[in-house]
Coordinates of C-alpha atoms and ligand atoms in Angstrom, one line a residue:
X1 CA -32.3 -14.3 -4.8
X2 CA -33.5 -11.0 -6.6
X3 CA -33.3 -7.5 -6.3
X4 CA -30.9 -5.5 -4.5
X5 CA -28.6 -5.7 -1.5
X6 CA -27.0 -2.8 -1.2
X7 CA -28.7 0.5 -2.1
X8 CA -26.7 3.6 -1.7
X9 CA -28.1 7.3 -2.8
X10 CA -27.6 10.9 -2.4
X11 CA -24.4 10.0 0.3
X12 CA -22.4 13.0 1.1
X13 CA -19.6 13.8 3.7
X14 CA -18.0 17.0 4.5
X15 CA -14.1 16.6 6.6
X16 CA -14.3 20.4 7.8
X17 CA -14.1 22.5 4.5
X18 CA -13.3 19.6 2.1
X19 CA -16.4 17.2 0.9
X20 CA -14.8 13.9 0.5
X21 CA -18.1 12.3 -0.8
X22 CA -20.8 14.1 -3.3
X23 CA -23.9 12.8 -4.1
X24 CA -22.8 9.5 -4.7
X25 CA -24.9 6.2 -5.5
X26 CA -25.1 3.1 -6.6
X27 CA -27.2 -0.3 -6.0
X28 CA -25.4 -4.3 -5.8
X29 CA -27.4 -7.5 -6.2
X30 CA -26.8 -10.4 -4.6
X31 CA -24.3 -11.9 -6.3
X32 CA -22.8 -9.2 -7.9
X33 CA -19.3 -7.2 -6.9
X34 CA -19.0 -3.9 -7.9
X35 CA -15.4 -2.3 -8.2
X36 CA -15.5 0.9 -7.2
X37 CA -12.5 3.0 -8.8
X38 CA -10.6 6.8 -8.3
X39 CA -7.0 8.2 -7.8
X40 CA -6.1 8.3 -4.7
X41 CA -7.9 10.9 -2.0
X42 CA -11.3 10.7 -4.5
X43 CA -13.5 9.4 -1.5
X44 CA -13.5 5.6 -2.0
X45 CA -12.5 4.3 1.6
X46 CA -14.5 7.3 3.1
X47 CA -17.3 6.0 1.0
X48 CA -17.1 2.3 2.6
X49 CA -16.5 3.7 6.1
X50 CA -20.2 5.6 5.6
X51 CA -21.9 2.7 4.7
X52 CA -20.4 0.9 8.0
X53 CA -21.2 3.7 10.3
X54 CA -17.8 4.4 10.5
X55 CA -18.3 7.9 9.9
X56 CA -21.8 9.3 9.6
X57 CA -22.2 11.0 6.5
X58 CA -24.0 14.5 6.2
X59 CA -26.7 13.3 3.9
X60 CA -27.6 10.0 2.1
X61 CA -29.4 6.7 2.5
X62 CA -27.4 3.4 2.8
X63 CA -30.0 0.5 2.6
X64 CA -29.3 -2.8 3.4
X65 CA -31.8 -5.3 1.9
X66 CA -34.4 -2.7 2.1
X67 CA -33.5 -0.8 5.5
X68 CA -31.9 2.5 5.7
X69 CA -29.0 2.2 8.4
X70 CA -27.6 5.5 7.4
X71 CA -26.3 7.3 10.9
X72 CA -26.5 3.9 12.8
X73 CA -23.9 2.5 14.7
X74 CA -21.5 0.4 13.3
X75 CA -22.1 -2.6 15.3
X76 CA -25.9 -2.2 14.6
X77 CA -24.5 -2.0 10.7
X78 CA -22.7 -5.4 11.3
X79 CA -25.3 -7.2 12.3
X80 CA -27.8 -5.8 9.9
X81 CA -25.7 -7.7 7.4
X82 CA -22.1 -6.0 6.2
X83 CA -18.6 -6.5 6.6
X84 CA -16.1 -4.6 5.9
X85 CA -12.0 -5.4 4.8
X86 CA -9.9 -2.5 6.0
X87 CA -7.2 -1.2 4.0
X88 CA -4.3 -1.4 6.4
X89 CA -4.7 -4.9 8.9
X90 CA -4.8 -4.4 12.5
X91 CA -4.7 -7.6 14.1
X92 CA -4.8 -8.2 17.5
X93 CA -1.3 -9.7 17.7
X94 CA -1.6 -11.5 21.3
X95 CA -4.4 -13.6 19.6
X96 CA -3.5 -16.3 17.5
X97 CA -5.4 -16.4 13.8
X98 CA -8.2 -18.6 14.7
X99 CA -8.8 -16.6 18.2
X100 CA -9.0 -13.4 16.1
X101 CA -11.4 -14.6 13.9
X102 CA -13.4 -15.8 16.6
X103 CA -14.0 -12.2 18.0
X104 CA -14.9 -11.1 15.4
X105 CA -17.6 -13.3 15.5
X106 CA -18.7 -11.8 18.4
X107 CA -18.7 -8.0 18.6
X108 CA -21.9 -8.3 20.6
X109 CA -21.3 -10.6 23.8
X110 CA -17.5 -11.4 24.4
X111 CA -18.7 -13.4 27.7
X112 CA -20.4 -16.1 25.2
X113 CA -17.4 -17.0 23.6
X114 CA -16.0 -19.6 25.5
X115 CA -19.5 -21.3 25.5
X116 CA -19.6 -21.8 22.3
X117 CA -18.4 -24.5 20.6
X118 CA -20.0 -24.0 17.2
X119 CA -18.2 -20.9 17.1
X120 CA -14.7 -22.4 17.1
X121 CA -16.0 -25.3 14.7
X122 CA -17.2 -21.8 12.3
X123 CA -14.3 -19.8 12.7
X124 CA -12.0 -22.8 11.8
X125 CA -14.2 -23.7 8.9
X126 CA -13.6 -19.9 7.6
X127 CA -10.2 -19.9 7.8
X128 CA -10.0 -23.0 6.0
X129 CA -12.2 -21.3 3.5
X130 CA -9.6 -18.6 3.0
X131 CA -6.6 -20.4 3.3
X132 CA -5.4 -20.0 6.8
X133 CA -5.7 -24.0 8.1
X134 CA -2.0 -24.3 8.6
X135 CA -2.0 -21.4 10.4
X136 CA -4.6 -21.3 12.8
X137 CA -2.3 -21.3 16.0
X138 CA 0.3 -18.7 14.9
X139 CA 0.2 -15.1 16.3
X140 CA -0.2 -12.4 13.5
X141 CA 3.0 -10.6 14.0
X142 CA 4.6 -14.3 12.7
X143 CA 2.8 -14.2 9.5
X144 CA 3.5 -13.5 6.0
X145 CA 1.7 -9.8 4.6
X146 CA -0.8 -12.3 2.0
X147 CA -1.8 -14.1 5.2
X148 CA -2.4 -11.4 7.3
X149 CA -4.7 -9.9 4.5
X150 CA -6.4 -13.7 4.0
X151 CA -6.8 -13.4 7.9
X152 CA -8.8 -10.0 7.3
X153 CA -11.1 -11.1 4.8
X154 CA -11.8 -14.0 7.3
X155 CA -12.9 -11.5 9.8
X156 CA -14.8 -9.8 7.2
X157 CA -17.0 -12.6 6.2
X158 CA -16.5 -14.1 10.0
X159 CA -20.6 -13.2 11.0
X160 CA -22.2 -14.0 7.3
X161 CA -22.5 -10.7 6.3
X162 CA -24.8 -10.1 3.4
X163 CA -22.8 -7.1 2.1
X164 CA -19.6 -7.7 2.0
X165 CA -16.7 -4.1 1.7
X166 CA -13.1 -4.8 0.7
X167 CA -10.6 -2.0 0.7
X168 CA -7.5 -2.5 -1.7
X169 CA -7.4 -6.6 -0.9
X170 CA -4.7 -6.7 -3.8
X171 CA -2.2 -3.9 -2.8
X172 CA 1.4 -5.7 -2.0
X173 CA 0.1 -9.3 -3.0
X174 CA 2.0 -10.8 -5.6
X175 CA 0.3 -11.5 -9.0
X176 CA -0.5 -15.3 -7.8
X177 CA -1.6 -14.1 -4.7
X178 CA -3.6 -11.6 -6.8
X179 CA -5.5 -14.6 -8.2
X180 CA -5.5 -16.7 -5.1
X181 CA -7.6 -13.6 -3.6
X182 CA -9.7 -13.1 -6.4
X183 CA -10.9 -16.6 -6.4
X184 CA -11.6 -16.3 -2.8
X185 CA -13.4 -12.8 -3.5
X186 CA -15.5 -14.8 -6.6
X187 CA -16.4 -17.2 -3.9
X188 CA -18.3 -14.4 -2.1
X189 CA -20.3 -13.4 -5.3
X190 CA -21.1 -17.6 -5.7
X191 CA -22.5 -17.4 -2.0
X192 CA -24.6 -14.9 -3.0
X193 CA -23.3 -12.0 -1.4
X194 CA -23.3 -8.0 -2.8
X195 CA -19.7 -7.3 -2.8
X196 CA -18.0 -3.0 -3.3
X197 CA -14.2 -3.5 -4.2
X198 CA -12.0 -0.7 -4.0
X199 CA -8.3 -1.0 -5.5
X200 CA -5.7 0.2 -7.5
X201 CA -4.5 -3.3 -9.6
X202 CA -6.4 -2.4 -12.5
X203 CA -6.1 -5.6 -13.8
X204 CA -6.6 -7.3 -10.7
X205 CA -10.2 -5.2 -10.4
X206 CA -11.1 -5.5 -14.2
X207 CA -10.7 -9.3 -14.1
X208 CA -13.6 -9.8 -11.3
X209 CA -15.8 -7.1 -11.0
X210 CA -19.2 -7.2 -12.7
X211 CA -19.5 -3.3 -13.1
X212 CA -17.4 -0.2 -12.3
X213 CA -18.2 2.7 -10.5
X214 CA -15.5 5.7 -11.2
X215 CA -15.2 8.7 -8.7
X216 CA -12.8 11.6 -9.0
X217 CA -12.4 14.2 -5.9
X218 CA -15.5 13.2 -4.3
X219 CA -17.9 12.8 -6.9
X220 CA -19.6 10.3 -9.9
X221 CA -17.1 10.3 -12.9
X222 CA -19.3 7.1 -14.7
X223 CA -20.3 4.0 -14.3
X224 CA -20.5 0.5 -16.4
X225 CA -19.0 -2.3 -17.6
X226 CA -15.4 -1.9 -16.6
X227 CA -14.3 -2.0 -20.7
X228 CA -16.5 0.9 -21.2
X229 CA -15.4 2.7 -17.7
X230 CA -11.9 2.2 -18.6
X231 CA -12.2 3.7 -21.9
X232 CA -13.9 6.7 -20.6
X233 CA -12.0 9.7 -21.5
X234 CA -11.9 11.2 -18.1
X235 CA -11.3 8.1 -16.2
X236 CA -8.2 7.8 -18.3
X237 CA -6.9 11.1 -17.6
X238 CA -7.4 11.3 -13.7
X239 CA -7.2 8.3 -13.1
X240 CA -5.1 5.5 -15.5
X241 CA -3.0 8.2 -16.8
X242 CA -0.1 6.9 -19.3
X243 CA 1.9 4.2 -20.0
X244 CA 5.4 4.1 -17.6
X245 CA 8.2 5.0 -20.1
X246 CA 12.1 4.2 -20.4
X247 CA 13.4 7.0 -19.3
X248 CA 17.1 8.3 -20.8
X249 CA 19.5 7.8 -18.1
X250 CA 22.2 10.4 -17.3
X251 CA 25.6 9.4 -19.1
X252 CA 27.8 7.9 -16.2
X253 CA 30.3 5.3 -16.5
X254 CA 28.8 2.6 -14.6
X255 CA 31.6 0.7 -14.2
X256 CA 34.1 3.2 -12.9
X257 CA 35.1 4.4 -9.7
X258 CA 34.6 2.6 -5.9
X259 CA 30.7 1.8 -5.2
X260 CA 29.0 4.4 -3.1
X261 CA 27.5 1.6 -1.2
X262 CA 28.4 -1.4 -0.4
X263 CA 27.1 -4.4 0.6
X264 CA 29.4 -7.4 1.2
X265 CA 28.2 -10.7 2.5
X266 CA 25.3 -9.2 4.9
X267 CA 23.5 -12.4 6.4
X268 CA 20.2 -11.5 9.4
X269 CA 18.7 -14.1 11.5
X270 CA 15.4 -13.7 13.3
X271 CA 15.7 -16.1 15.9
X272 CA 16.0 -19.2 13.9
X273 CA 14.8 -17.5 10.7
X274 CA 17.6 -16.8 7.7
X275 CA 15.9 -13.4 6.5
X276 CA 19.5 -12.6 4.6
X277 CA 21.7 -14.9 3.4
X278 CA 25.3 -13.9 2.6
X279 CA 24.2 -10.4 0.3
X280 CA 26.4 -8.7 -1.6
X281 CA 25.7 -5.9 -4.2
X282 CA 26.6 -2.3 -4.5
X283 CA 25.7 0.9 -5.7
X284 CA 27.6 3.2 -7.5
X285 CA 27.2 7.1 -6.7
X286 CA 24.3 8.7 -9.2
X287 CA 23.5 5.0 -10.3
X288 CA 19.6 3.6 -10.1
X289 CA 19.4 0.4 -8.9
X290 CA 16.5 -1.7 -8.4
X291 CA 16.1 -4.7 -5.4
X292 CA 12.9 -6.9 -7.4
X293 CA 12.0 -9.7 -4.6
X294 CA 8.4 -10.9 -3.4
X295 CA 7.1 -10.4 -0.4
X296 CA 8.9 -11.9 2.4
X297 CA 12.2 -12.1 0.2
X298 CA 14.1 -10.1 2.7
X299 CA 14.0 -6.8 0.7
X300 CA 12.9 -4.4 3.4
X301 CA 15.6 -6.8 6.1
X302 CA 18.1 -5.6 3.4
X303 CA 17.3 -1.9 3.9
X304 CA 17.0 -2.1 7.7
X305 CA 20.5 -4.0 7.9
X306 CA 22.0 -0.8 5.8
X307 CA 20.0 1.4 7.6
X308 CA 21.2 0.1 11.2
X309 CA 18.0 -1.0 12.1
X310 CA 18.8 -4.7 12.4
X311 CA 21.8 -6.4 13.5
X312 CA 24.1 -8.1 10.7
X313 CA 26.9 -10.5 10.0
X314 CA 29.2 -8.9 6.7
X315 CA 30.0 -5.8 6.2
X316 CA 28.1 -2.5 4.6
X317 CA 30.4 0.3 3.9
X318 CA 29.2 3.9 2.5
X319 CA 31.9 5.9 0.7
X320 CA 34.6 3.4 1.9
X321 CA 33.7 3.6 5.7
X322 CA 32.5 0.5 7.6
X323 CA 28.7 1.7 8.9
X324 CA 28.7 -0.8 11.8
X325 CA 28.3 0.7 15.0
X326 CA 26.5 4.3 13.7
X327 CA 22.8 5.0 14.5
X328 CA 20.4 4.9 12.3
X329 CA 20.3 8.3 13.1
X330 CA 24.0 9.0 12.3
X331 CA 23.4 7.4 9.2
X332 CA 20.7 9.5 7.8
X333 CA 22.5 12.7 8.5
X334 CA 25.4 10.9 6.9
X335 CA 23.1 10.8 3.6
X336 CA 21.7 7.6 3.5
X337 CA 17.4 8.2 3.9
X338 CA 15.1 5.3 3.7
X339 CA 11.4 5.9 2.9
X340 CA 9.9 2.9 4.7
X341 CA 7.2 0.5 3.6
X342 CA 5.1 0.9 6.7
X343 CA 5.6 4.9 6.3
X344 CA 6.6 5.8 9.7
X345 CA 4.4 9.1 9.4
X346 CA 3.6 11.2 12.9
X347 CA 0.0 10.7 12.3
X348 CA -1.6 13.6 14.2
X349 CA 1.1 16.0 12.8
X350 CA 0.0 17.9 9.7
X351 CA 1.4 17.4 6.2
X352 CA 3.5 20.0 6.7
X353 CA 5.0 19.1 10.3
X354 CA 6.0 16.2 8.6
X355 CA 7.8 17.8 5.9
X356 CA 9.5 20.1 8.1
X357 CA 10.8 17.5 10.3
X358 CA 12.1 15.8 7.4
X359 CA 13.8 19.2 6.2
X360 CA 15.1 20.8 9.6
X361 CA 18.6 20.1 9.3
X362 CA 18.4 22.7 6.0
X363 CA 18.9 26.1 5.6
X364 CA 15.8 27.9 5.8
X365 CA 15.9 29.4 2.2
X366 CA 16.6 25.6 1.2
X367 CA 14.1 24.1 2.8
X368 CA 11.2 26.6 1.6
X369 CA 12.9 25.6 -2.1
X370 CA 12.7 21.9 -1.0
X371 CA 9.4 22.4 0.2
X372 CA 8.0 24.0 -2.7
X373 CA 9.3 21.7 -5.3
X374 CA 7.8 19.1 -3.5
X375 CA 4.4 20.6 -3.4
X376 CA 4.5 21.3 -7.3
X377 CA 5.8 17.4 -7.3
X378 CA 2.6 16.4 -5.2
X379 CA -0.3 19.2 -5.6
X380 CA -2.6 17.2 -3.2
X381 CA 0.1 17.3 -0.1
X382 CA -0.6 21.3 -0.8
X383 CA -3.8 21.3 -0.7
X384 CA -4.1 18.9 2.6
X385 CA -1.1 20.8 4.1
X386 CA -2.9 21.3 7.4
X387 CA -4.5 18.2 8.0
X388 CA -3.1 15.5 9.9
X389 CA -1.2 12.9 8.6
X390 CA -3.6 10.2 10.3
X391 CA -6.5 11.4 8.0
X392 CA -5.1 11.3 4.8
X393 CA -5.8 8.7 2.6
X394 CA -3.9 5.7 2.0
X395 CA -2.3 6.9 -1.3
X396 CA -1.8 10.6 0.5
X397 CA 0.7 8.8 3.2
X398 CA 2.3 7.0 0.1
X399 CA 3.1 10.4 -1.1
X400 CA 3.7 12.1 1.8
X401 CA 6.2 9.4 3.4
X402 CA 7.8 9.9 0.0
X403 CA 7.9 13.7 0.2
X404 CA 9.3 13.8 3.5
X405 CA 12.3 11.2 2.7
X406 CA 13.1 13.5 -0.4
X407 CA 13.1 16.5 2.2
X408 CA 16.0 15.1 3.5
X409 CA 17.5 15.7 0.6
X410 CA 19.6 12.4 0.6
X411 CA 22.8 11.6 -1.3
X412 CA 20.9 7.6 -1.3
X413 CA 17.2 7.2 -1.1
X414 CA 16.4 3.8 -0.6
X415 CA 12.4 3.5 -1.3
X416 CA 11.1 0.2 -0.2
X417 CA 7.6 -0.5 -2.0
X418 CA 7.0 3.2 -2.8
X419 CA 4.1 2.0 -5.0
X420 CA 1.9 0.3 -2.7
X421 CA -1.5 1.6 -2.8
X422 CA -1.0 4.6 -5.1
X423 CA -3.4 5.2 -8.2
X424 CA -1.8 4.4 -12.1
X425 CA -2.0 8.6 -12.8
X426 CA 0.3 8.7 -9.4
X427 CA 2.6 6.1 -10.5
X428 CA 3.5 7.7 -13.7
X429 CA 4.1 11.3 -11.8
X430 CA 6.0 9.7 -9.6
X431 CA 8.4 7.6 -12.2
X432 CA 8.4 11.4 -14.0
X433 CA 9.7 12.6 -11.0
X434 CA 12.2 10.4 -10.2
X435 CA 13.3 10.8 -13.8
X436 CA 13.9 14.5 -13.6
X437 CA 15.5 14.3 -10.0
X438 CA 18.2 12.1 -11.5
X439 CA 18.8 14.6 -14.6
X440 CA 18.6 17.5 -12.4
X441 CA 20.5 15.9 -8.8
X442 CA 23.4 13.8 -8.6
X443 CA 20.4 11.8 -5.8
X444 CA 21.4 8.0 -6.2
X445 CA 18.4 5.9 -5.6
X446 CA 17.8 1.9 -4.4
X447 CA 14.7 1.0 -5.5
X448 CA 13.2 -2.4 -3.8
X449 CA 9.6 -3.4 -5.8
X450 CA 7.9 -6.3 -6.8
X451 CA 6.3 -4.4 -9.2
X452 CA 8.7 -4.8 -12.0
X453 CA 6.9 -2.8 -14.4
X454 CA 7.6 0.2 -11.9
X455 CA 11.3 -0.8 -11.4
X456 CA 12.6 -1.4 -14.5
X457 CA 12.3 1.1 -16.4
X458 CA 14.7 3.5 -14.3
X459 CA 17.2 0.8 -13.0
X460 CA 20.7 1.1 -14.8
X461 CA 21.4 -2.4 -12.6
X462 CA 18.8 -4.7 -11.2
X463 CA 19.2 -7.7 -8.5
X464 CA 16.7 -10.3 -7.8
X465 CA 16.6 -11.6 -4.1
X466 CA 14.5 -14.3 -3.5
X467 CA 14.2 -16.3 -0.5
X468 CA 17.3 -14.3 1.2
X469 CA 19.7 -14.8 -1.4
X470 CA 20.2 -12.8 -4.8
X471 CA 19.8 -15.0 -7.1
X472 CA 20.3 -13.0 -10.3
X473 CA 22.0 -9.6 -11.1
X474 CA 21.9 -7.8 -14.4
X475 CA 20.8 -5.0 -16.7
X476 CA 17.3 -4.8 -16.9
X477 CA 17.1 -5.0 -20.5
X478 CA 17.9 -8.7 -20.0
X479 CA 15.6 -9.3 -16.8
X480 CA 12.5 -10.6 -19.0
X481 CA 13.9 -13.1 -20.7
X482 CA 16.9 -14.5 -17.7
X483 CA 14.8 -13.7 -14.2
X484 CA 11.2 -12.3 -15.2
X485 CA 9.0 -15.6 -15.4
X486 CA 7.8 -15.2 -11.8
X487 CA 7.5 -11.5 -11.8
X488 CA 6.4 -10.1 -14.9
Ligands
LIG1 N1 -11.0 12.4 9.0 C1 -10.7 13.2 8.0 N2 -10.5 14.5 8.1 C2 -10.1 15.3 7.0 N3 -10.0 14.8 5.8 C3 -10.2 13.5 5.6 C4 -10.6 12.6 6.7 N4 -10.7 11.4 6.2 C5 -10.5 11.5 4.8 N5 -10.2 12.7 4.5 C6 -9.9 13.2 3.1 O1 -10.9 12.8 2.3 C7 -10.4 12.5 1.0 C8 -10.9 11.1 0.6 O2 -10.2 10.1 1.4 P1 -10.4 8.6 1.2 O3 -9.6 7.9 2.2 O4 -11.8 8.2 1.1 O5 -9.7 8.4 -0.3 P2 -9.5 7.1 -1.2 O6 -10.3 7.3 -2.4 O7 -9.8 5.9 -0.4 O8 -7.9 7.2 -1.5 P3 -6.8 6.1 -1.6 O9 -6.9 5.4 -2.9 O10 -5.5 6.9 -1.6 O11 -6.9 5.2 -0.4 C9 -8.9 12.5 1.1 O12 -8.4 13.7 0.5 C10 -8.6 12.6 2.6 O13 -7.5 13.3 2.9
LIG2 MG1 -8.5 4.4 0.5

């Protein structure tokens, strides 16, 4: 096959006053992926959502092999040949994996299915194809976040498409997931399909992509081989920013005084599942100590269990008082704030609805400082301060589930994955940030990451849990050579 699959010019989208998407274009062969780059909010999903009819853009022509589908409906768009990966997953979780993949097989006639044998013999074949055979029976809520992803791109590529669209397929996969996804994604290019891939892992995109397209607040930036988009002087200021720096650590004793929190022996069970396994570790008041696990380790059961989320066996005790028995409630306002790894945001509240929620139980003079600090901390949450939270894009959410915990001006902020989806020039602001709250506040922070080049450089202490249990504990200055092999 020659010639061009997907041929995208002159697209443009307007969201009231704010056009999310100018004038951009592009072509993809078969065969060929291009990685489509930009910090976060610069229009990539909302590009990938015009080319499925997801939202009709205001100007533009998508063509697929030839014809313009621009303004059609998505499931017209489908079967003209695309597929699309959504960022977030939304399974139907009272389908099992193969069952899920088999509607999606079928967005046109739902009444065929069951006559169909071929299409149970196809959808099993696919999700052998992407890794999901020992699965096929299990309901999504049961499975691990890589799977749940794998179980996406299955649906994606569920009807053949021609095109295929994958939005951030790499964000909270762990580096050999990473690769196990990339092969899968090289697989499409092998089949001959044009592939657009959006997302943040820099090294992760770089690796597979043929070209790179760069966009910054809506608009072209360049476009190339990824070495010479990389090195492009504007893509490295808006978008790659610097390198994450050590930052000088305010001069406590670390190993005075009685821990601010404490965990002693914490074990959960999910039914028959040992999530936590007889935890300890503690936190001392100001101190900065990072949680590095991979997925499924148990780091966000950890937070939950402090939180009062989940029930527990050992004991947690903040400032020398058992928590058992408060509300999770009780325990925020007693200072302990967790910003959560699925966000938790009131989605058709505004930015700033959220943030005042997160700031009501301050004085009104202290939250407008809160407030305003915040906003110098994260310009963009300014400038989308009236739209709703629902809208913004996946980055924006990162921030503004961040913003909001910090509202609460906590004595602990626990952030659990607070990189996930957010651009390299974000990730550095936000390391700055934390940097400067710690000189400036006496906040004391529990960081849980699997991104260790994030959580080490600001962790006086650091503990690895894997598989339930912490398995080491130690300065971070010693993690590479004692712990790192799986992480770094
Ligand atoms: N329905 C909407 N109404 C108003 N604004 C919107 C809407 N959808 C998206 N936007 C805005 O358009 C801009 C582009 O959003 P988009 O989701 O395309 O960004 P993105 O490049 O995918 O970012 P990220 O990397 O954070 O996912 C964002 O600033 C977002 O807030
Ligand atoms: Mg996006």
């Amino acid at each position: 096959m020659s010639g061009v699959l997907l041929d995208v010019a002159g697209l443009h989208k307007r969201f009231g006053g704010l056009v999310a998407v100018k004038d951009i274009g592009f072509t993809i062969a078969p065969g060929e992926i291009l990685g489509l780059i930009g910090p976060n909010g610069s229009g990539k999903s909302t590009v990938m959502k015009l080319i499925m009819g997801i939202e009709k853009p205001n100007a533009g022509v998508v063509r697929i092999a030839g014809q313009d589908v621009a303004g059609w409906p998505t499931h017209r768009i489908a079967r003209a040949g695309v597929g699309i990966v959504f960022q977030h997953s939304r399974p139907l979780h009272r389908q099992t994996v193969l069952e899920n993949i088999k509607l999606a097989m079928l967005p046109d006639s739902l009444l065929r299915l069951a006559a169909a044998p071929h299409v149970a013999e196809r959808a099993r074949e696919i999700a052998e194809l992407v890794g999901l055979g020992q699965v096929l029976h299990r309901h999504p809520p049961t499975l691990p976040f890589a799977d749940l992803r794998r179980m996406e791109l299955a649906k994606a590529i569920a009807r053949d498409p021609k095109v295929v669209l994958i939005d951030e397929p790499f964000a909270g996969l762990t580096a050999a997931e990473v690769q196990a996804f990339s092969a899968l994604i090289a697989g499409f290019r092998a089949q001959g399909r044009a592939v657009l891939l959006v997302d943040h892992n820099v090294k992760g995109v770089v690796a597979l992509v043929d070209r790179v397209l760069a966009m910054y607040l809506g608009e072209y930036v360049a476009e190339g081989s990824a070495a010479d988009v990389m090195a492009n002087e504007t893509v490295r200021r808006v978008y790659l920013g610097g390198k994450i720096e050590t930052h000088a650590r305010p001069d406590l004793d670390r190993h005075a005084g009685a821990p601010l929190l404490d965990v002693r022996g914490v074990s959960v069970l999910y039914g028959k599942a040992q999530a936590l396994q007889d935890v300890s570790l503690h936190v001392r008041e100001q101190e900065f100590v990072s949680v590095v696990g991979l997925n499924g380790a148990g780091k966000t059961t950890l937070f939950n269990a402090i939180c009062g989320l989940v029930p527990y066996g050992g004991e947690v005790a903040w400032d020398g008082a058992a928590l058992r028995g408060q509300s999770t409630a009780m325990i925020a306002r007693g200072g302990i704030v967790q910003c959560p790894e699925t966000r938790e945001l009131f989605g058709d509240m505004s930015v700033r609805e959220n943030l005042e929620l997160g700031g009501q139980r301050l004085a009104p003079s202290e939250r407008r400082d809160q407030l305003d600090w915040l906003f110098a901390l994260f310009p963009i949450l300014l400038q989308r301060e009236r739209q709703a939270a629902r809208t913004l894009s996946g980055g924006e959410q990162q921030m503004l589930a961040i913003a909001r915990a910090l509202m609460m001006k906590p004595r602990l902020l626990i952030l659990d994955e607070p990189t996930l989806g957010l651009a390299p020039v974000i990730l550095e602001q936000l390391s700055k940030a934390l940097a400067e709250l710690r000189r400036t506040t006496k906040i004391t922070v529990l960081l849980g990451e699997q991104n260790v080049t994030f959580a080490l450089p600001h962790a006086d202490r650091v503990y690895v849990l894997e598989h339930a249990r912490i398995i080491w504990e130690g300065d971070p200055a010693r993690f590479a050579e004692e712990a790192g092999a799986g992480y770094l």
